Short mmCIF file of C-alpha atoms in Angstrom, two decimals:
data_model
loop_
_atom_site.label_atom_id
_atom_site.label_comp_id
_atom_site.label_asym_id
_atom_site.label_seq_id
_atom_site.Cartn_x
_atom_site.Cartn_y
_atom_site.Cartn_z
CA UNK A 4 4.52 46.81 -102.96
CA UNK A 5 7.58 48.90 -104.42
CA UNK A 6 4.61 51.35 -106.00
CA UNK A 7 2.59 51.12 -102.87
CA UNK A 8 5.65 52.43 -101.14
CA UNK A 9 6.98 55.20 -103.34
CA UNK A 10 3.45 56.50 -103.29
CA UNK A 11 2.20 56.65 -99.79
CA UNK A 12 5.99 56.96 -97.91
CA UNK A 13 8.60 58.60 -100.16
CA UNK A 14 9.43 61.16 -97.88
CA UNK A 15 11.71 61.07 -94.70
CA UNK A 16 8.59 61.68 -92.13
CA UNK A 17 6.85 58.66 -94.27
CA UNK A 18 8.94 56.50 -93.67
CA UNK A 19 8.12 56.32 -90.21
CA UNK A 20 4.92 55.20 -91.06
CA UNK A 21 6.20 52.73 -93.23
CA UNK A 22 8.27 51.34 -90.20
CA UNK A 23 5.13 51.46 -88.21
CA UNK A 24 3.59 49.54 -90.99
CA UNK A 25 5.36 47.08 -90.66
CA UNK A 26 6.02 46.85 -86.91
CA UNK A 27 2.21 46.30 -87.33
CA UNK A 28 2.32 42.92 -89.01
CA UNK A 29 4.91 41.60 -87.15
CA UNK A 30 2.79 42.40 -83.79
CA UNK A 31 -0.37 40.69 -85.90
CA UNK A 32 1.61 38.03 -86.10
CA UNK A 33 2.92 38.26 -82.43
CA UNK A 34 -0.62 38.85 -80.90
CA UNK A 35 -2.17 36.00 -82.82
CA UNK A 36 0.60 33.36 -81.82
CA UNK A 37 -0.31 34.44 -78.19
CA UNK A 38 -3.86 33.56 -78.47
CA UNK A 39 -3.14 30.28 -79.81
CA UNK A 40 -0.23 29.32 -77.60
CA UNK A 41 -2.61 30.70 -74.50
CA UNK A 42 -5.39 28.78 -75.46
CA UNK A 43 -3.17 25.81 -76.02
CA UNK A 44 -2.05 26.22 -72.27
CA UNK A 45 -4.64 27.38 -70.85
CA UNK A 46 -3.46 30.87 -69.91
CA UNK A 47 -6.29 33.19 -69.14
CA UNK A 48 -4.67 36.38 -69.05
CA UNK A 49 -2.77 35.81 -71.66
CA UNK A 50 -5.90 34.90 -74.16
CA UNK A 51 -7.01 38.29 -72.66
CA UNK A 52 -4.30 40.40 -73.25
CA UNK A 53 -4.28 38.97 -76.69
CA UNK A 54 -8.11 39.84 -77.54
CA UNK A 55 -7.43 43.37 -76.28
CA UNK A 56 -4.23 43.98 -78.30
CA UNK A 57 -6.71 42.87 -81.52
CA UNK A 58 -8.44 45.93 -80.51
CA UNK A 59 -5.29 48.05 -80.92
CA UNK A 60 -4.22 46.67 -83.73
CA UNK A 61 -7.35 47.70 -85.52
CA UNK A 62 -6.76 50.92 -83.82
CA UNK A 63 -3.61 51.10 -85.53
CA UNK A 64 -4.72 50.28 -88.60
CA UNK A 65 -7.64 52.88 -89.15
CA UNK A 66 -4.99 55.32 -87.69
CA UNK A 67 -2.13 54.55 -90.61
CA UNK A 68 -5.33 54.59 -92.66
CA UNK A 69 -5.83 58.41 -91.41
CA UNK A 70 -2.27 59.21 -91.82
CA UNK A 71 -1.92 58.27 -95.06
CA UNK A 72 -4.79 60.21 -96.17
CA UNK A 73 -3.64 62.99 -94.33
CA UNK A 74 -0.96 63.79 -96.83
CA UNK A 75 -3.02 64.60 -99.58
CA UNK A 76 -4.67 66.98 -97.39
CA UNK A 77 -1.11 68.76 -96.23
CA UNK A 78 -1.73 68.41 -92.80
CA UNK A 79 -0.88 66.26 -89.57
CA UNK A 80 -3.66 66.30 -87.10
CA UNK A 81 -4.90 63.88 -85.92
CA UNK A 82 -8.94 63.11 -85.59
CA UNK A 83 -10.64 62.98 -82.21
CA UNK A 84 -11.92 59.98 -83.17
CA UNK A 85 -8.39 58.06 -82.87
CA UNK A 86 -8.05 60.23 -79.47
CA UNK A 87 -10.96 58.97 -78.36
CA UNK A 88 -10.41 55.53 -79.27
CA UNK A 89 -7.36 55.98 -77.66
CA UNK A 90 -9.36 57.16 -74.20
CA UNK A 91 -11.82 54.17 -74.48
CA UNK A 92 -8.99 51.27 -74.51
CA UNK A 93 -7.39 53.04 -71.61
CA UNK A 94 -10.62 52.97 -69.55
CA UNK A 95 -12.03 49.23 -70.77
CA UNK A 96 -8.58 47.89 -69.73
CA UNK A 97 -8.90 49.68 -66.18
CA UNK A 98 -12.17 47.81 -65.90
CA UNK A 99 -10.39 44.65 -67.04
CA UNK A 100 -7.46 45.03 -64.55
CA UNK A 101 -10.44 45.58 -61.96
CA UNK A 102 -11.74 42.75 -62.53
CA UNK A 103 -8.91 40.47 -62.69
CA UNK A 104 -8.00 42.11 -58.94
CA UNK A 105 -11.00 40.48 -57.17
CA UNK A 106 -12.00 37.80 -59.64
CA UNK A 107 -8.85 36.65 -61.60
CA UNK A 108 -7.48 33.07 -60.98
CA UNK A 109 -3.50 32.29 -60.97
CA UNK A 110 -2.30 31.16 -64.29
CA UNK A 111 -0.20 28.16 -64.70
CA UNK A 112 3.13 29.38 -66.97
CA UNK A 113 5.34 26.14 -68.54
CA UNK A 114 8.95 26.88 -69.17
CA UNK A 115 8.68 27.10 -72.64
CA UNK A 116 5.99 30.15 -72.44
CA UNK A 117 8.17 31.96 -69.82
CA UNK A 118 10.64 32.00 -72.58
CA UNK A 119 8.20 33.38 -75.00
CA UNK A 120 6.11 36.16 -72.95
CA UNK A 121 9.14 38.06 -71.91
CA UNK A 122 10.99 38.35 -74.94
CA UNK A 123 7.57 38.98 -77.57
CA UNK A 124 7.23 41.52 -74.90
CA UNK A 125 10.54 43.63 -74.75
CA UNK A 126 10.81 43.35 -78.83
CA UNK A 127 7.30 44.84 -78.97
CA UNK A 128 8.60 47.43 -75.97
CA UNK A 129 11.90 48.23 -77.44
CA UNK A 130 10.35 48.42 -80.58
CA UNK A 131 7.76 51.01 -79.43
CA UNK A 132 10.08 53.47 -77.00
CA UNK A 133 12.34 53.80 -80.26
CA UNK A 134 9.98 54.70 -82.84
CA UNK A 135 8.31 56.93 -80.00
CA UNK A 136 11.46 58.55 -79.77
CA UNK A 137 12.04 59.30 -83.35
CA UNK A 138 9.21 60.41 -84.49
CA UNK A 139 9.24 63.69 -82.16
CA UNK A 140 11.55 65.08 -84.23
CA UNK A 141 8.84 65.53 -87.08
CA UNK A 142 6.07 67.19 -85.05
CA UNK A 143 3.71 64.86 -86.54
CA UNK A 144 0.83 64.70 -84.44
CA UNK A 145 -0.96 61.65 -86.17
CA UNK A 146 1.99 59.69 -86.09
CA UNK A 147 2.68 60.42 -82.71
CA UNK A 148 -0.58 59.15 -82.17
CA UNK A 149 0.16 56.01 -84.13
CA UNK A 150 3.04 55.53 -82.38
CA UNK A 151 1.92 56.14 -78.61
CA UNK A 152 -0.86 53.39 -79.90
CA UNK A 153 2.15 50.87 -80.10
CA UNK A 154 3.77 51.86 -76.84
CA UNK A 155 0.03 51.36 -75.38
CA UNK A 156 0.08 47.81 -77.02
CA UNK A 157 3.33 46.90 -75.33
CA UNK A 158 2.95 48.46 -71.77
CA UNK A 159 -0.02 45.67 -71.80
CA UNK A 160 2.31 42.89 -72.76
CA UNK A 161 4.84 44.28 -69.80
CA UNK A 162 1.88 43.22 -67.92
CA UNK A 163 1.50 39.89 -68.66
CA UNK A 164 5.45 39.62 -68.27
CA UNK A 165 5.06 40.54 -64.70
CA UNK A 166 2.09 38.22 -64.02
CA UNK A 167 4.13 35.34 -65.80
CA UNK A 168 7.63 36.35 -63.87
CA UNK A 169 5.59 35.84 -60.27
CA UNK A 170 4.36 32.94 -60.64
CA UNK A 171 6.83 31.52 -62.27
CA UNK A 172 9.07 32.42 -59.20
CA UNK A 173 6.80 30.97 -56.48
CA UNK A 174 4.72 33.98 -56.10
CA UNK A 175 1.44 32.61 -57.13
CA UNK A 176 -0.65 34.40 -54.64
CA UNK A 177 0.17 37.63 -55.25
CA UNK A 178 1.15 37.55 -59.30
CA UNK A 179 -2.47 38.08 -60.28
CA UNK A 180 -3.51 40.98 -57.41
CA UNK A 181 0.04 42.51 -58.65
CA UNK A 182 -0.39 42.34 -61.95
CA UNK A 183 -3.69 43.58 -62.12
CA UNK A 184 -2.63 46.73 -59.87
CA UNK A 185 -0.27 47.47 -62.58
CA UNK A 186 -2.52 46.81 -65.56
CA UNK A 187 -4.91 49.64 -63.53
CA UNK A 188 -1.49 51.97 -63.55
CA UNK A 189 -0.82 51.17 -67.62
CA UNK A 190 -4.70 51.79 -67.91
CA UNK A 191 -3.62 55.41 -66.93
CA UNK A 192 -0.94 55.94 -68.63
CA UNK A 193 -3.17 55.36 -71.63
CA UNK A 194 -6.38 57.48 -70.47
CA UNK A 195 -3.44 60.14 -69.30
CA UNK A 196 -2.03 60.00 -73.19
CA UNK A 197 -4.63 60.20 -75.21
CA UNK A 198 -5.97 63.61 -72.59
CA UNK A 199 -2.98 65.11 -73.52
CA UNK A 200 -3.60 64.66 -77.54
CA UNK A 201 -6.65 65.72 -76.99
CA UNK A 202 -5.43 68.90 -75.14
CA UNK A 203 -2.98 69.44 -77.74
CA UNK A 204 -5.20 68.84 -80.92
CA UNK A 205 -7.52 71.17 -79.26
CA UNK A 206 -4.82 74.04 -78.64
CA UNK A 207 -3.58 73.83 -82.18
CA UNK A 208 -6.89 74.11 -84.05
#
């Protein structure tokens, strides 16, 4: 491990991808626990948001992949094909929050996994805004994109916080139309991102 790291993330700028490296197995570890525990329950949505997050982490993953060989090519920019994986998760979540507005049923949340949701949630978030916030000081455009992957894995846990929050405070009726509005507004936010990297690889080539 001590090689692996001297190798692939001596310098300052590497080490962010280090960090993100291992924010990444902690959220593996996160993401996994919420399957189980939602399966264990019975918690649709959050088996669902689970599945999807899989999807980033493996997005993630070929993305620290890219940035890694990146430096042996003495450049930072990013491929389309991260963008455009990037696009894709935005839009198949907007279809997901679509269908979770007319055909999602209210999940039932047990003290114990209101305890859980919110707090996985705001470690992933806090976790995300302060790497996102860092690593714009390198002008790194792959790692941006590596990070902004992370922030799009936690705005989808903020989700499920919000769907868990209503109904745990009586409003059972309207946690699943609300939450689903606001997965549609992450959705976005994503689609929104990954048209601006694309904008920007596309002005610096």
């Amino acid at each position: 491990m001590k090689k692996f790291i001297q190798r692939h993330f001596s310098l300052k700028e590497d080490r962010m991808a280090f960090y993100a490296l291992l924010g990444l197995l902690v959220n593996i570890g996160m993401v996994f626990f919420q399957i189980i525990f939602g399966h264990y329950h019975d918690i649709h949505l959050m088996m669902v948001t689970g599945i999807y997050q899989i999807a980033f982490i493996l997005s993630r993953i070929s993305g620290l992949r890219h940035y890694v060989a990146l430096r042996t090519m003495q450049h930072n920019m990013p491929s389309f094909t991260s963008v455009y994986f990037l696009f894709g998760l935005g839009v198949a979540y907007f279809f997901v929050s679509i269908y979770d507005f007319y055909y999602g049923k209210p999940d039932v949340y047990s003290g114990s996994v209101i305890f859980f949701v919110p707090l996985f949630t705001f470690i992933k978030l806090g976790i995300a805004i302060t790497s996102l916030s860092r690593v714009n000081r390198y002008n790194n455009h792959a790692l941006t994109l590596l990070k902004q992957m992370a922030f799009s894995d936690a705005l989808t846990s903020l989700v499920l916080t919000q769907n868990a929050l209503l109904t745990w405070t009586g409003e059972t009726a309207n946690a699943v139309k609300s939450s689903a509005a606001f997965g549609m507004g992450v959705s976005l936010v994503i689609v929104l991102m990954a048209v601006y990297d694309y904008i920007k690889i596309r002005l610096l080539k």
